[in-house]
Amino acid sequence: MKQTAVLSAANGSNAAAAQAMVAAMVIIGMTDNAVPAMAEHIGLGQFYILRTIVALPLLWLMARAGLGGLAPRRIWPVTLRAVLLAVSMVFYFSAVALMPIAQALAGLFTSPIMIVVISVLFLRMRIGIVRVSAVFAGFLGVLLVLQPDPSDFDWLILLPVAGGLFYALGSIATGRMCQGESTVAMLFAYLLVQALFGGLALAGLEVWPQPVPEGSEGFITRSWVWPLWEIWHLVLLQGFAAVGGVFLITKAYQLGEASFVSVFEYSVMIVGPAFAWVVFGQALDFWQVLGIGLIIAAGSTIALRSK
């Protein structure tokens, strides 16, 4: 989500930009709740390939409509960015399939915190006490949402955090290496890399078959499955969301100032868990709600202070 568009800060309406961003987060927050239902029937590799097959024709129509070319100006920076984000989404979608969406989103939204940490440690950026405090508050919020048990630690809880790390790296690559690239070209490369990852995963499972647990727990190790009649509508939904959500994110950054617009990305942390609660009964306790609030406050502070 974050940093998937070229941050242009063009003259426009911040109000319209905020509306576009919230609409994008509503789409993503609702459609990502469908991943566990898909994980009951198919595997991650097949999910990636089917999602790409649905999305590519839509992307071609966007290019034909003049929203950007499919070919990048510089192929290697765009490819590196696509690989980093595709790896991030491997961890994120695996987390969504195996745990409540609030926990998956909490891990993914460690990315602003990690961007600050990486920038300080490796890019020699200097930050003040406000952003340092925001980093610690955000980290505390993630712990409150994930609620790790030190006496019986489950390594699966690190899946969304790993997604947040690679998302941060992809965000840094976007800002430092992909300025001036068409958003359509970057999304095209990202989808192709996703499909490649899916193909490699399926090929690996054919050569080295793994035990496949029942239900969504088999999402990571399940090979290609037929038929798809039970979930074809969810496949279409994910493909449309992949393109429509990114288009609205791009539009938001084109209309408004980047640091202002990025704050509204955190609305997905309200929409996603709320939809999961209403439809699937995934309730949050007081500490998890407090943790989500801390993550939103920390990420918003980092975004606004980075203006």
PDB file of N, CA and C in Angstrom, residues 47-119:
ATOM      1  N   PHE A  47      -2.640 -18.467  -5.888  1.00  0.00           N
ATOM      2  CA  PHE A  47      -3.251 -17.172  -5.584  1.00  0.00           C
ATOM      3  C   PHE A  47      -2.531 -16.052  -6.328  1.00  0.00           C
ATOM      4  N   TYR A  48      -1.211 -16.059  -6.279  1.00  0.00           N
ATOM      5  CA  TYR A  48      -0.427 -15.028  -6.968  1.00  0.00           C
ATOM      6  C   TYR A  48      -0.673 -15.046  -8.473  1.00  0.00           C
ATOM      7  N   ILE A  49      -0.672 -16.248  -9.065  1.00  0.00           N
ATOM      8  CA  ILE A  49      -0.834 -16.350 -10.521  1.00  0.00           C
ATOM      9  C   ILE A  49      -2.234 -15.927 -10.945  1.00  0.00           C
ATOM     10  N   LEU A  50      -3.261 -16.399 -10.251  1.00  0.00           N
ATOM     11  CA  LEU A  50      -4.633 -16.048 -10.618  1.00  0.00           C
ATOM     12  C   LEU A  50      -4.889 -14.557 -10.452  1.00  0.00           C
ATOM     13  N   ARG A  51      -4.353 -13.976  -9.389  1.00  0.00           N
ATOM     14  CA  ARG A  51      -4.506 -12.544  -9.149  1.00  0.00           C
ATOM     15  C   ARG A  51      -3.894 -11.738 -10.300  1.00  0.00           C
ATOM     16  N   THR A  52      -2.745 -12.182 -10.772  1.00  0.00           N
ATOM     17  CA  THR A  52      -2.075 -11.491 -11.869  1.00  0.00           C
ATOM     18  C   THR A  52      -2.841 -11.645 -13.172  1.00  0.00           C
ATOM     19  N   ILE A  53      -3.359 -12.840 -13.437  1.00  0.00           N
ATOM     20  CA  ILE A  53      -4.108 -13.085 -14.677  1.00  0.00           C
ATOM     21  C   ILE A  53      -5.315 -12.160 -14.762  1.00  0.00           C
ATOM     22  N   VAL A  54      -5.994 -11.952 -13.647  1.00  0.00           N
ATOM     23  CA  VAL A  54      -7.157 -11.063 -13.634  1.00  0.00           C
ATOM     24  C   VAL A  54      -6.726  -9.600 -13.773  1.00  0.00           C
ATOM     25  N   ALA A  55      -5.626  -9.222 -13.123  1.00  0.00           N
ATOM     26  CA  ALA A  55      -5.238  -7.813 -13.054  1.00  0.00           C
ATOM     27  C   ALA A  55      -4.598  -7.299 -14.342  1.00  0.00           C
ATOM     28  N   LEU A  56      -3.862  -8.140 -15.067  1.00  0.00           N
ATOM     29  CA  LEU A  56      -3.111  -7.648 -16.222  1.00  0.00           C
ATOM     30  C   LEU A  56      -3.989  -7.039 -17.318  1.00  0.00           C
ATOM     31  N   PRO A  57      -5.130  -7.649 -17.692  1.00  0.00           N
ATOM     32  CA  PRO A  57      -5.984  -6.984 -18.690  1.00  0.00           C
ATOM     33  C   PRO A  57      -6.476  -5.607 -18.224  1.00  0.00           C
ATOM     34  N   LEU A  58      -6.777  -5.478 -16.940  1.00  0.00           N
ATOM     35  CA  LEU A  58      -7.202  -4.180 -16.414  1.00  0.00           C
ATOM     36  C   LEU A  58      -6.070  -3.167 -16.516  1.00  0.00           C
ATOM     37  N   LEU A  59      -4.860  -3.624 -16.249  1.00  0.00           N
ATOM     38  CA  LEU A  59      -3.703  -2.740 -16.337  1.00  0.00           C
ATOM     39  C   LEU A  59      -3.456  -2.312 -17.779  1.00  0.00           C
ATOM     40  N   TRP A  60      -3.666  -3.219 -18.725  1.00  0.00           N
ATOM     41  CA  TRP A  60      -3.511  -2.892 -20.138  1.00  0.00           C
ATOM     42  C   TRP A  60      -4.528  -1.824 -20.541  1.00  0.00           C
ATOM     43  N   LEU A  61      -5.754  -1.926 -20.047  1.00  0.00           N
ATOM     44  CA  LEU A  61      -6.767  -0.915 -20.340  1.00  0.00           C
ATOM     45  C   LEU A  61      -6.374   0.439 -19.756  1.00  0.00           C
ATOM     46  N   MET A  62      -5.770   0.447 -18.574  1.00  0.00           N
ATOM     47  CA  MET A  62      -5.300   1.699 -17.978  1.00  0.00           C
ATOM     48  C   MET A  62      -4.224   2.335 -18.839  1.00  0.00           C
ATOM     49  N   ALA A  63      -3.314   1.509 -19.366  1.00  0.00           N
ATOM     50  CA  ALA A  63      -2.268   2.032 -20.244  1.00  0.00           C
ATOM     51  C   ALA A  63      -2.865   2.587 -21.528  1.00  0.00           C
ATOM     52  N   ARG A  64      -3.850   1.889 -22.089  1.00  0.00           N
ATOM     53  CA  ARG A  64      -4.506   2.351 -23.314  1.00  0.00           C
ATOM     54  C   ARG A  64      -5.278   3.644 -23.084  1.00  0.00           C
ATOM     55  N   ALA A  65      -5.746   3.837 -21.851  1.00  0.00           N
ATOM     56  CA  ALA A  65      -6.489   5.053 -21.519  1.00  0.00           C
ATOM     57  C   ALA A  65      -5.570   6.233 -21.254  1.00  0.00           C
ATOM     58  N   GLY A  66      -4.279   6.034 -21.367  1.00  0.00           N
ATOM     59  CA  GLY A  66      -3.335   7.134 -21.200  1.00  0.00           C
ATOM     60  C   GLY A  66      -2.911   7.393 -19.768  1.00  0.00           C
ATOM     61  N   LEU A  67      -3.076   6.406 -18.887  1.00  0.00           N
ATOM     62  CA  LEU A  67      -2.718   6.596 -17.479  1.00  0.00           C
ATOM     63  C   LEU A  67      -1.265   6.251 -17.203  1.00  0.00           C
ATOM     64  N   GLY A  68      -0.531   5.853 -18.234  1.00  0.00           N
ATOM     65  CA  GLY A  68       0.886   5.540 -18.084  1.00  0.00           C
ATOM     66  C   GLY A  68       1.275   4.370 -18.955  1.00  0.00           C
ATOM     67  N   GLY A  69       2.554   4.322 -19.348  1.00  0.00           N
ATOM     68  CA  GLY A  69       3.038   3.235 -20.173  1.00  0.00           C
ATOM     69  C   GLY A  69       3.383   2.009 -19.350  1.00  0.00           C
ATOM     70  N   LEU A  70       3.433   0.853 -20.027  1.00  0.00           N
ATOM     71  CA  LEU A  70       3.762  -0.390 -19.343  1.00  0.00           C
ATOM     72  C   LEU A  70       5.265  -0.593 -19.203  1.00  0.00           C
ATOM     73  N   ALA A  71       6.043   0.045 -20.064  1.00  0.00           N
ATOM     74  CA  ALA A  71       7.496  -0.149 -20.056  1.00  0.00           C
ATOM     75  C   ALA A  71       8.157   0.858 -19.117  1.00  0.00           C
ATOM     76  N   PRO A  72       8.989   0.407 -18.190  1.00  0.00           N
ATOM     77  CA  PRO A  72       9.697   1.342 -17.309  1.00  0.00           C
ATOM     78  C   PRO A  72      10.833   2.041 -18.034  1.00  0.00           C
ATOM     79  N   ARG A  73      11.213   3.200 -17.529  1.00  0.00           N
ATOM     80  CA  ARG A  73      12.371   3.909 -18.088  1.00  0.00           C
ATOM     81  C   ARG A  73      13.669   3.194 -17.754  1.00  0.00           C
ATOM     82  N   ARG A  74      13.760   2.719 -16.500  1.00  0.00           N
ATOM     83  CA  ARG A  74      14.944   1.990 -16.044  1.00  0.00           C
ATOM     84  C   ARG A  74      14.466   0.671 -15.443  1.00  0.00           C
ATOM     85  N   ILE A  75      14.830  -0.407 -16.103  1.00  0.00           N
ATOM     86  CA  ILE A  75      14.229  -1.689 -15.759  1.00  0.00           C
ATOM     87  C   ILE A  75      14.732  -2.234 -14.426  1.00  0.00           C
ATOM     88  N   TRP A  76      16.013  -2.042 -14.087  1.00  0.00           N
ATOM     89  CA  TRP A  76      16.550  -2.695 -12.892  1.00  0.00           C
ATOM     90  C   TRP A  76      16.051  -2.078 -11.596  1.00  0.00           C
ATOM     91  N   PRO A  77      16.006  -0.753 -11.459  1.00  0.00           N
ATOM     92  CA  PRO A  77      15.413  -0.211 -10.228  1.00  0.00           C
ATOM     93  C   PRO A  77      13.952  -0.610 -10.047  1.00  0.00           C
ATOM     94  N   VAL A  78      13.189  -0.600 -11.125  1.00  0.00           N
ATOM     95  CA  VAL A  78      11.772  -0.974 -11.047  1.00  0.00           C
ATOM     96  C   VAL A  78      11.635  -2.459 -10.702  1.00  0.00           C
ATOM     97  N   THR A  79      12.521  -3.278 -11.260  1.00  0.00           N
ATOM     98  CA  THR A  79      12.486  -4.709 -10.960  1.00  0.00           C
ATOM     99  C   THR A  79      12.848  -4.966  -9.500  1.00  0.00           C
ATOM    100  N   LEU A  80      13.877  -4.270  -9.001  1.00  0.00           N
ATOM    101  CA  LEU A  80      14.262  -4.431  -7.596  1.00  0.00           C
ATOM    102  C   LEU A  80      13.111  -4.051  -6.676  1.00  0.00           C
ATOM    103  N   ARG A  81      12.473  -2.920  -6.965  1.00  0.00           N
ATOM    104  CA  ARG A  81      11.322  -2.489  -6.168  1.00  0.00           C
ATOM    105  C   ARG A  81      10.221  -3.543  -6.203  1.00  0.00           C
ATOM    106  N   ALA A  82       9.947  -4.078  -7.396  1.00  0.00           N
ATOM    107  CA  ALA A  82       8.889  -5.074  -7.551  1.00  0.00           C
ATOM    108  C   ALA A  82       9.204  -6.334  -6.743  1.00  0.00           C
ATOM    109  N   VAL A  83      10.466  -6.762  -6.747  1.00  0.00           N
ATOM    110  CA  VAL A  83      10.862  -7.957  -5.998  1.00  0.00           C
ATOM    111  C   VAL A  83      10.671  -7.732  -4.501  1.00  0.00           C
ATOM    112  N   LEU A  84      11.103  -6.569  -4.004  1.00  0.00           N
ATOM    113  CA  LEU A  84      10.978  -6.278  -2.575  1.00  0.00           C
ATOM    114  C   LEU A  84       9.511  -6.257  -2.144  1.00  0.00           C
ATOM    115  N   LEU A  85       8.657  -5.607  -2.943  1.00  0.00           N
ATOM    116  CA  LEU A  85       7.238  -5.541  -2.581  1.00  0.00           C
ATOM    117  C   LEU A  85       6.546  -6.898  -2.731  1.00  0.00           C
ATOM    118  N   ALA A  86       6.954  -7.661  -3.753  1.00  0.00           N
ATOM    119  CA  ALA A  86       6.355  -8.989  -3.932  1.00  0.00           C
ATOM    120  C   ALA A  86       6.730  -9.907  -2.768  1.00  0.00           C
ATOM    121  N   VAL A  87       7.969  -9.841  -2.300  1.00  0.00           N
ATOM    122  CA  VAL A  87       8.376 -10.623  -1.125  1.00  0.00           C
ATOM    123  C   VAL A  87       7.567 -10.181   0.095  1.00  0.00           C
ATOM    124  N   SER A  88       7.388  -8.855   0.230  1.00  0.00           N
ATOM    125  CA  SER A  88       6.594  -8.330   1.337  1.00  0.00           C
ATOM    126  C   SER A  88       5.194  -8.909   1.328  1.00  0.00           C
ATOM    127  N   MET A  89       4.586  -8.967   0.154  1.00  0.00           N
ATOM    128  CA  MET A  89       3.219  -9.466   0.066  1.00  0.00           C
ATOM    129  C   MET A  89       3.134 -10.978   0.279  1.00  0.00           C
ATOM    130  N   VAL A  90       4.223 -11.716  -0.001  1.00  0.00           N
ATOM    131  CA  VAL A  90       4.243 -13.144   0.342  1.00  0.00           C
ATOM    132  C   VAL A  90       4.029 -13.313   1.842  1.00  0.00           C
ATOM    133  N   PHE A  91       4.779 -12.545   2.627  1.00  0.00           N
ATOM    134  CA  PHE A  91       4.650 -12.617   4.080  1.00  0.00           C
ATOM    135  C   PHE A  91       3.278 -12.107   4.538  1.00  0.00           C
ATOM    136  N   TYR A  92       2.833 -10.992   3.926  1.00  0.00           N
ATOM    137  CA  TYR A  92       1.568 -10.390   4.369  1.00  0.00           C
ATOM    138  C   TYR A  92       0.380 -11.288   4.078  1.00  0.00           C
ATOM    139  N   PHE A  93       0.270 -11.788   2.840  1.00  0.00           N
ATOM    140  CA  PHE A  93      -0.881 -12.630   2.499  1.00  0.00           C
ATOM    141  C   PHE A  93      -0.839 -13.952   3.261  1.00  0.00           C
ATOM    142  N   SER A  94       0.359 -14.467   3.536  1.00  0.00           N
ATOM    143  CA  SER A  94       0.461 -15.662   4.366  1.00  0.00           C
ATOM    144  C   SER A  94      -0.073 -15.370   5.761  1.00  0.00           C
ATOM    145  N   ALA A  95       0.268 -14.178   6.286  1.00  0.00           N
ATOM    146  CA  ALA A  95      -0.208 -13.790   7.615  1.00  0.00           C
ATOM    147  C   ALA A  95      -1.718 -13.619   7.632  1.00  0.00           C
ATOM    148  N   VAL A  96      -2.272 -12.984   6.589  1.00  0.00           N
ATOM    149  CA  VAL A  96      -3.727 -12.779   6.520  1.00  0.00           C
ATOM    150  C   VAL A  96      -4.461 -14.115   6.519  1.00  0.00           C
ATOM    151  N   ALA A  97      -3.867 -15.118   5.847  1.00  0.00           N
ATOM    152  CA  ALA A  97      -4.505 -16.431   5.773  1.00  0.00           C
ATOM    153  C   ALA A  97      -4.455 -17.180   7.099  1.00  0.00           C
ATOM    154  N   LEU A  98      -3.456 -16.873   7.929  1.00  0.00           N
ATOM    155  CA  LEU A  98      -3.208 -17.684   9.115  1.00  0.00           C
ATOM    156  C   LEU A  98      -3.542 -17.003  10.432  1.00  0.00           C
ATOM    157  N   MET A  99      -3.852 -15.704  10.411  1.00  0.00           N
ATOM    158  CA  MET A  99      -4.134 -14.991  11.651  1.00  0.00           C
ATOM    159  C   MET A  99      -5.154 -13.893  11.386  1.00  0.00           C
ATOM    160  N   PRO A 100      -5.761 -13.317  12.418  1.00  0.00           N
ATOM    161  CA  PRO A 100      -6.710 -12.222  12.212  1.00  0.00           C
ATOM    162  C   PRO A 100      -6.078 -11.074  11.430  1.00  0.00           C
ATOM    163  N   ILE A 101      -6.870 -10.405  10.591  1.00  0.00           N
ATOM    164  CA  ILE A 101      -6.338  -9.376   9.717  1.00  0.00           C
ATOM    165  C   ILE A 101      -5.758  -8.202  10.503  1.00  0.00           C
ATOM    166  N   ALA A 102      -6.267  -7.927  11.698  1.00  0.00           N
ATOM    167  CA  ALA A 102      -5.712  -6.836  12.509  1.00  0.00           C
ATOM    168  C   ALA A 102      -4.250  -7.090  12.826  1.00  0.00           C
ATOM    169  N   GLN A 103      -3.894  -8.331  13.123  1.00  0.00           N
ATOM    170  CA  GLN A 103      -2.508  -8.661  13.423  1.00  0.00           C
ATOM    171  C   GLN A 103      -1.641  -8.579  12.176  1.00  0.00           C
ATOM    172  N   ALA A 104      -2.176  -9.044  11.038  1.00  0.00           N
ATOM    173  CA  ALA A 104      -1.420  -8.964   9.791  1.00  0.00           C
ATOM    174  C   ALA A 104      -1.146  -7.515   9.404  1.00  0.00           C
ATOM    175  N   LEU A 105      -2.150  -6.662   9.531  1.00  0.00           N
ATOM    176  CA  LEU A 105      -1.979  -5.248   9.199  1.00  0.00           C
ATOM    177  C   LEU A 105      -1.028  -4.558  10.175  1.00  0.00           C
ATOM    178  N   ALA A 106      -1.100  -4.936  11.449  1.00  0.00           N
ATOM    179  CA  ALA A 106      -0.199  -4.338  12.436  1.00  0.00           C
ATOM    180  C   ALA A 106       1.252  -4.621  12.073  1.00  0.00           C
ATOM    181  N   GLY A 107       1.532  -5.856  11.667  1.00  0.00           N
ATOM    182  CA  GLY A 107       2.887  -6.189  11.261  1.00  0.00           C
ATOM    183  C   GLY A 107       3.308  -5.454  10.011  1.00  0.00           C
ATOM    184  N   LEU A 108       2.408  -5.379   9.012  1.00  0.00           N
ATOM    185  CA  LEU A 108       2.741  -4.688   7.765  1.00  0.00           C
ATOM    186  C   LEU A 108       3.008  -3.210   8.011  1.00  0.00           C
ATOM    187  N   PHE A 109       2.237  -2.606   8.915  1.00  0.00           N
ATOM    188  CA  PHE A 109       2.380  -1.176   9.155  1.00  0.00           C
ATOM    189  C   PHE A 109       3.494  -0.848  10.146  1.00  0.00           C
ATOM    190  N   THR A 110       4.381  -1.816  10.377  1.00  0.00           N
ATOM    191  CA  THR A 110       5.664  -1.464  10.985  1.00  0.00           C
ATOM    192  C   THR A 110       6.571  -0.801   9.958  1.00  0.00           C
ATOM    193  N   SER A 111       6.163  -0.797   8.683  1.00  0.00           N
ATOM    194  CA  SER A 111       7.031  -0.271   7.627  1.00  0.00           C
ATOM    195  C   SER A 111       7.458   1.180   7.848  1.00  0.00           C
ATOM    196  N   PRO A 112       6.575   2.118   8.288  1.00  0.00           N
ATOM    197  CA  PRO A 112       7.068   3.481   8.532  1.00  0.00           C
ATOM    198  C   PRO A 112       8.131   3.522   9.638  1.00  0.00           C
ATOM    199  N   ILE A 113       7.946   2.678  10.661  1.00  0.00           N
ATOM    200  CA  ILE A 113       8.931   2.607  11.736  1.00  0.00           C
ATOM    201  C   ILE A 113      10.250   2.094  11.183  1.00  0.00           C
ATOM    202  N   MET A 114      10.187   1.047  10.372  1.00  0.00           N
ATOM    203  CA  MET A 114      11.405   0.465   9.823  1.00  0.00           C
ATOM    204  C   MET A 114      12.085   1.402   8.842  1.00  0.00           C
ATOM    205  N   ILE A 115      11.287   2.191   8.098  1.00  0.00           N
ATOM    206  CA  ILE A 115      11.883   3.172   7.184  1.00  0.00           C
ATOM    207  C   ILE A 115      12.739   4.161   7.971  1.00  0.00           C
ATOM    208  N   VAL A 116      12.214   4.632   9.099  1.00  0.00           N
ATOM    209  CA  VAL A 116      12.975   5.561   9.932  1.00  0.00           C
ATOM    210  C   VAL A 116      14.240   4.890  10.459  1.00  0.00           C
ATOM    211  N   VAL A 117      14.115   3.659  10.968  1.00  0.00           N
ATOM    212  CA  VAL A 117      15.278   2.953  11.529  1.00  0.00           C
ATOM    213  C   VAL A 117      16.334   2.708  10.453  1.00  0.00           C
ATOM    214  N   ILE A 118      15.909   2.236   9.276  1.00  0.00           N
ATOM    215  CA  ILE A 118      16.845   1.982   8.179  1.00  0.00           C
ATOM    216  C   ILE A 118      17.502   3.282   7.729  1.00  0.00           C
ATOM    217  N   SER A 119      16.714   4.352   7.645  1.00  0.00           N
ATOM    218  CA  SER A 119      17.258   5.640   7.208  1.00  0.00           C
ATOM    219  C   SER A 119      18.303   6.175   8.183  1.00  0.00           C
TER     220      SER A 119
END
